[in-house]
Structure formats: structure tokens, C-alpha cells
Tab-separated table of C-alpha atoms in Angstrom:
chain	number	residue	atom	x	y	z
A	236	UNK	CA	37.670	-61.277	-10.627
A	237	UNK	CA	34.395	-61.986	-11.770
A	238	UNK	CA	33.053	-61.024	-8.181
A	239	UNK	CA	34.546	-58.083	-8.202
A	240	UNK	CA	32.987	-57.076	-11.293
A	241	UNK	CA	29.748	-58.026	-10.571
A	242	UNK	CA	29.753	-56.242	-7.409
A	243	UNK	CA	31.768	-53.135	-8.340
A	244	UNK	CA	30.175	-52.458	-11.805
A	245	UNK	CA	26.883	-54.092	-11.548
A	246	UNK	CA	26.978	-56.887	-14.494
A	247	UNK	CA	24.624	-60.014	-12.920
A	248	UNK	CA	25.894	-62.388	-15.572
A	249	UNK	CA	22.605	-63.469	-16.148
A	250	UNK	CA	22.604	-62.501	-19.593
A	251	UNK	CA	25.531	-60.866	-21.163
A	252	UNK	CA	28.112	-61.356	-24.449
A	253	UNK	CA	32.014	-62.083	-23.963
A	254	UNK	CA	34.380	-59.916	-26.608
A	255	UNK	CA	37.988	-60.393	-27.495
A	256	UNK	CA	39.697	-57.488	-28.928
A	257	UNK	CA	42.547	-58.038	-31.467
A	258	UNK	CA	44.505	-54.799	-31.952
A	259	UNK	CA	46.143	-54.713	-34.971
A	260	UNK	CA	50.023	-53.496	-33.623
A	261	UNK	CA	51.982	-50.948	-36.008
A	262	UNK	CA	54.744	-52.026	-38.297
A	263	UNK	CA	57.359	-50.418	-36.168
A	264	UNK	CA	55.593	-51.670	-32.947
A	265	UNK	CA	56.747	-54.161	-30.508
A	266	UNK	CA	53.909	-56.562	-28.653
A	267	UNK	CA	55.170	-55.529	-25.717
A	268	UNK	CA	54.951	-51.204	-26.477
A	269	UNK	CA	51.409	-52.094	-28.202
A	270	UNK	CA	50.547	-53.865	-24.534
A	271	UNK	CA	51.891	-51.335	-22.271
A	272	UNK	CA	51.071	-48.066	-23.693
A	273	UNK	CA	48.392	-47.785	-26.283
A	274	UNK	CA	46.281	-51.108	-25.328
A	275	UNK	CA	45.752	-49.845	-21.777
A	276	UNK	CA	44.704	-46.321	-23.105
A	277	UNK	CA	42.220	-47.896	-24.973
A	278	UNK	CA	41.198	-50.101	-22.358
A	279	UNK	CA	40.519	-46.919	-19.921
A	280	UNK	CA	38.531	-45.517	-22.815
A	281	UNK	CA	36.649	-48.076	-24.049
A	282	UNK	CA	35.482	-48.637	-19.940
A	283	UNK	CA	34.921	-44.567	-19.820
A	284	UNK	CA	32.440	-44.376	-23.101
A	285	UNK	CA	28.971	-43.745	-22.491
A	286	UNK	CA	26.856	-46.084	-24.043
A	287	UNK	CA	24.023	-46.696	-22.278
A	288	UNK	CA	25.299	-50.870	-21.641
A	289	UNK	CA	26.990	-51.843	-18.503
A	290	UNK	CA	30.248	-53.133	-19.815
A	291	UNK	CA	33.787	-53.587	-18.515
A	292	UNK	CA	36.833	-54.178	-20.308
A	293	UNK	CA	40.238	-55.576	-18.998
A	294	UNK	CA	43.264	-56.764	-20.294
A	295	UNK	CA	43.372	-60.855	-20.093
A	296	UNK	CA	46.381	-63.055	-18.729
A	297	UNK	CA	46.889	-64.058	-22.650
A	298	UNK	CA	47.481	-60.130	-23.339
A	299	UNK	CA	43.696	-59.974	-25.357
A	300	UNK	CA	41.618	-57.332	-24.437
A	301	UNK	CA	38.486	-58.713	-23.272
A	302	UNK	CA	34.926	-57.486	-22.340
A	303	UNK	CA	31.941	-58.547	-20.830
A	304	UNK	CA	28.698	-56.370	-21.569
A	305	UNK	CA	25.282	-57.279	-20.155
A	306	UNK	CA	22.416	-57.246	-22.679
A	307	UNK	CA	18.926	-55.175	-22.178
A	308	UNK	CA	16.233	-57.658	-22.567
A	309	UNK	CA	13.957	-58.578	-24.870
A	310	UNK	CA	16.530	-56.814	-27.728
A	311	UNK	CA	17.663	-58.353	-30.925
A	312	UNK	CA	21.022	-58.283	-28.909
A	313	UNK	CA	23.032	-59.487	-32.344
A	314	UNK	CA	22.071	-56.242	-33.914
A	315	UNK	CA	22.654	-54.450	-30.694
A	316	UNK	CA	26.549	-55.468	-30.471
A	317	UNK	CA	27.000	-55.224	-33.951
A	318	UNK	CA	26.175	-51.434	-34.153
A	319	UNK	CA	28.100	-51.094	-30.173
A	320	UNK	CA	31.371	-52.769	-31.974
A	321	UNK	CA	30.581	-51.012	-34.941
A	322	UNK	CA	30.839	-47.701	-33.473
A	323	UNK	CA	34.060	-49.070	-31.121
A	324	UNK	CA	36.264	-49.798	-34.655
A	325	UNK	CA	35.740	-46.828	-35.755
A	326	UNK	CA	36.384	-44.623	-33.039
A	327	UNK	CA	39.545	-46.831	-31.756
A	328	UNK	CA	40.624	-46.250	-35.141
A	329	UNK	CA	39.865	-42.225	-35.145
A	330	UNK	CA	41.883	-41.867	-31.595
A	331	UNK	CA	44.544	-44.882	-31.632
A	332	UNK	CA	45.372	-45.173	-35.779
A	333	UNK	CA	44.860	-48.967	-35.339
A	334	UNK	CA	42.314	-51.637	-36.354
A	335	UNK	CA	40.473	-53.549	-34.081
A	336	UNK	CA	39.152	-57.396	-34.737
A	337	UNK	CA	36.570	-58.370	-32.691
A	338	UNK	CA	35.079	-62.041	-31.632
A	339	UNK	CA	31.719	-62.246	-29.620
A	340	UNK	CA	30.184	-65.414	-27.408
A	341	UNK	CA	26.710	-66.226	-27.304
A	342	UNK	CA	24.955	-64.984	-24.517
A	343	UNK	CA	26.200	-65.926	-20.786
A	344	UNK	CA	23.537	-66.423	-18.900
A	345	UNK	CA	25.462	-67.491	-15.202
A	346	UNK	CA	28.794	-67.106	-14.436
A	347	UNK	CA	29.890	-70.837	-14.820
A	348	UNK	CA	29.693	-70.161	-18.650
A	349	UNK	CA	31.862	-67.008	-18.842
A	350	UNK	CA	34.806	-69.339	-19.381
A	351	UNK	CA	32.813	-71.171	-22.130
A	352	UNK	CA	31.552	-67.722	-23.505
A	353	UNK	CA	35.229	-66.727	-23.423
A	354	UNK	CA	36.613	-69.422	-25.162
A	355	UNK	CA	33.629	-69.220	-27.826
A	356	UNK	CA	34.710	-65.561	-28.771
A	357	UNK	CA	38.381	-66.478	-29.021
A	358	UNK	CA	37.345	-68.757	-32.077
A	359	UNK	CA	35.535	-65.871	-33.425
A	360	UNK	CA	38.024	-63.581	-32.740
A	361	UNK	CA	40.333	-66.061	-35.031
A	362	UNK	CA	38.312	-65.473	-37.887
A	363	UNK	CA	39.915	-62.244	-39.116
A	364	UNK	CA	42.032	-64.409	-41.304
A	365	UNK	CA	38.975	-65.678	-43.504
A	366	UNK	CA	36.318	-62.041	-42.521
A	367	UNK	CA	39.332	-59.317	-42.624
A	368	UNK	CA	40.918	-57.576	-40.339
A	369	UNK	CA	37.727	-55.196	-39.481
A	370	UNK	CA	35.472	-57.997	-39.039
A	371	UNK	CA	33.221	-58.775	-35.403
A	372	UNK	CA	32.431	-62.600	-35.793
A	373	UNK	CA	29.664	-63.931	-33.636
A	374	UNK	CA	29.655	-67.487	-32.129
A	375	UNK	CA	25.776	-68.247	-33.412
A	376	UNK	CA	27.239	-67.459	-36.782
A	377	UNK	CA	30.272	-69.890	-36.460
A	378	UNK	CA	27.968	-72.326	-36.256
A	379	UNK	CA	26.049	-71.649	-39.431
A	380	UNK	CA	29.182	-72.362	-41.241
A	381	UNK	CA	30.021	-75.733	-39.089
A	382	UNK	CA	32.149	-75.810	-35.660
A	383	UNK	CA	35.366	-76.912	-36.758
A	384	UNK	CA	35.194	-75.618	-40.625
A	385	UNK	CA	37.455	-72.321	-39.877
A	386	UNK	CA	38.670	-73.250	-36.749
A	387	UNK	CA	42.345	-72.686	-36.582
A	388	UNK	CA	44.616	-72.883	-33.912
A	389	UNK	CA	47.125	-69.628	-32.994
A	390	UNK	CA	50.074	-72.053	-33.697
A	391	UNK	CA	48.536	-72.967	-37.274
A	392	UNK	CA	48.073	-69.368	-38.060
A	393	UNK	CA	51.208	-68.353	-37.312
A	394	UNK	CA	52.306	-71.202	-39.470
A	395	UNK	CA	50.178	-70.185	-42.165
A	396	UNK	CA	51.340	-66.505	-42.016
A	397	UNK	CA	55.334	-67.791	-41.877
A	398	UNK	CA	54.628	-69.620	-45.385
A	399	UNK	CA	52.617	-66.409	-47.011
A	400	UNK	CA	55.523	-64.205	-46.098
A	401	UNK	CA	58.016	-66.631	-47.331
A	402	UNK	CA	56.465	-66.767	-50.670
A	403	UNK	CA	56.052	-70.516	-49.794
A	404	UNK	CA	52.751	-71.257	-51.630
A	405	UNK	CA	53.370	-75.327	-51.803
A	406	UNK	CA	53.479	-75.396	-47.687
A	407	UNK	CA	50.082	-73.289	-47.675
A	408	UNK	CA	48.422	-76.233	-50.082
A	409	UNK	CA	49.616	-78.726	-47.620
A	410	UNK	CA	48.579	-77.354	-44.826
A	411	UNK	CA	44.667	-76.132	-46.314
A	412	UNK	CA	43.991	-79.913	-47.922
């Protein structure tokens, strides 16, 4: 995949950021009609926008949508991708009604660390439940607040949420200390 990328769309992976997407699905919405219909509309649009970046987005095995954007150089690219995501909330939200999350790597700079840059903005993307559910988390910033310190795992969030819903305060303790 990544070869056809790089051939096809002209991303070198020598120095570009990994996103994961996390669509907030209606109340009334199944995963599976969020995945079908409006996540691949958005995926066609986000690929369509003209922003000056080469970027591609694409719909990963684990249903995320996930891009890969190659950075100018010599730009403060943090401030960069802030402002690009920035701008993609808000217009996802204008078009699609639906809030976007939105976890960033560090910079990629060959394509053996894609998987690492990947998994880096997965952990980001996880910290909606801390940020909000509007918030673009960058991997260099994960760091400032310690690896591990907000690093929950999808099966411990899901845990988490089952006890808030429940009203089950005494099981939230428990699992926090």
C-alpha cells in the first residue's frame, strides 16, 4: 500500500505526520452505517480538498480513518497541522454534523517508521477522553506529560465508559488508583 501511495500520489516518506481520525457516530447510528456511508464520503473529501499539502487519506483495516501528509520543510510543522486539522473539524462538522478527534505521530522520516508513526497517533488519538472530543493530540506532546501517564488501552476505555453509564462510580475509583 505504501508503494502505491508513494508512487501514485507523490508522498516520499521522508518527512511526513501519521493522523487517526475518530468520528464521533450519531446516537441513532450503527458502526457499521457510520463506516459504510458517511466515513467514506468524508474520506473522498478530505483526499479532494485543496490544501496546498500532499496528503492521502484511507480507511484502515481497524475501521480508523487514517492519513499520511508530507510536511514542507523548514516549517514549524506542529503549527502547520494544527491550523490543517483545525480547519478539517470544522468543515467535517459543517458538511457531515459530526465531530472529529484527531491523533498525530511525530514526523516519519522513511517508511520503516510509518508503522511506528501509526501506532504513536493511535495513543494520541486515545486522548479525547482526558482533551475532549474536539481535541488533535500530538505525539511530542504525549511525551511532555510522560509515555504511559494517559495511556489507556481501547478495552480499558470501554470499561471505563460501561461504569460511567452505569452510574457505577466505585468501579471508576478502582480502576483510576
Amino acid at each position: 500500500r505504501y508503494l502505491i501511495i508513494r508512487d501514485e500520489l507523490h508522498i516520499a516518506f521522508q518527512n511526513c505526520v501519521i493522523a487517526v481520525l475518530d468520528i464521533q457516530k450519531g446516537e441513532t447510528e450503527t458502526i457499521l452505517e457510520t463506516n459504510l456511508s458517511r466515513q467514506s464520503n468524508m474520506i473522498e473529501y478530505c483526499n479532494a480538498r485543496n490544501t496546498g499539502l500532499s496528503a492521502y487519506f484511507f480507511e484502515h483495516y481497524s475501521n480508523d480513518v487514517t492519513a499520511i501528509i508530507e510536511l514542507p520543510k523548514d516549517q514549524a510543522w506542529k503549527n502547520l497541522m494544527l491550523k490543517y486539522f483545525q480547519e478539517l473539524q470544522s468543515e467535517i462538522f459543517d458538511l457531515y454534523g459530526v465531530e472529529v478527534s484527531i491523533g498525530v505521530s511525530d514526523i516519519c522520516r522513511q517508511v520503516s517508521s510509518i508503522s511506528r508513526g501509526y501506532d504513536q497517533a493511535v495513543r494520541c488519538v486515545r486522548q479525547k477522553i482526558f482533551w475532549g472530543r474536539l481535541s488533535i493530540f500530538f505525539y511530542p506532546d504525549l511525551e511532555l506529560y510522560g509515555k504511559n501517564y494517559y495511556d489507556i488501552s481501547s478495552f480499558e476505555l470501554e470499561k471505563l465508559k460501561h461504569y460511567i453509564v452505569n452510574k457505577d462510580m466505585k468501579s471508576v475509583q478502582i480502576e483510576i488508583n
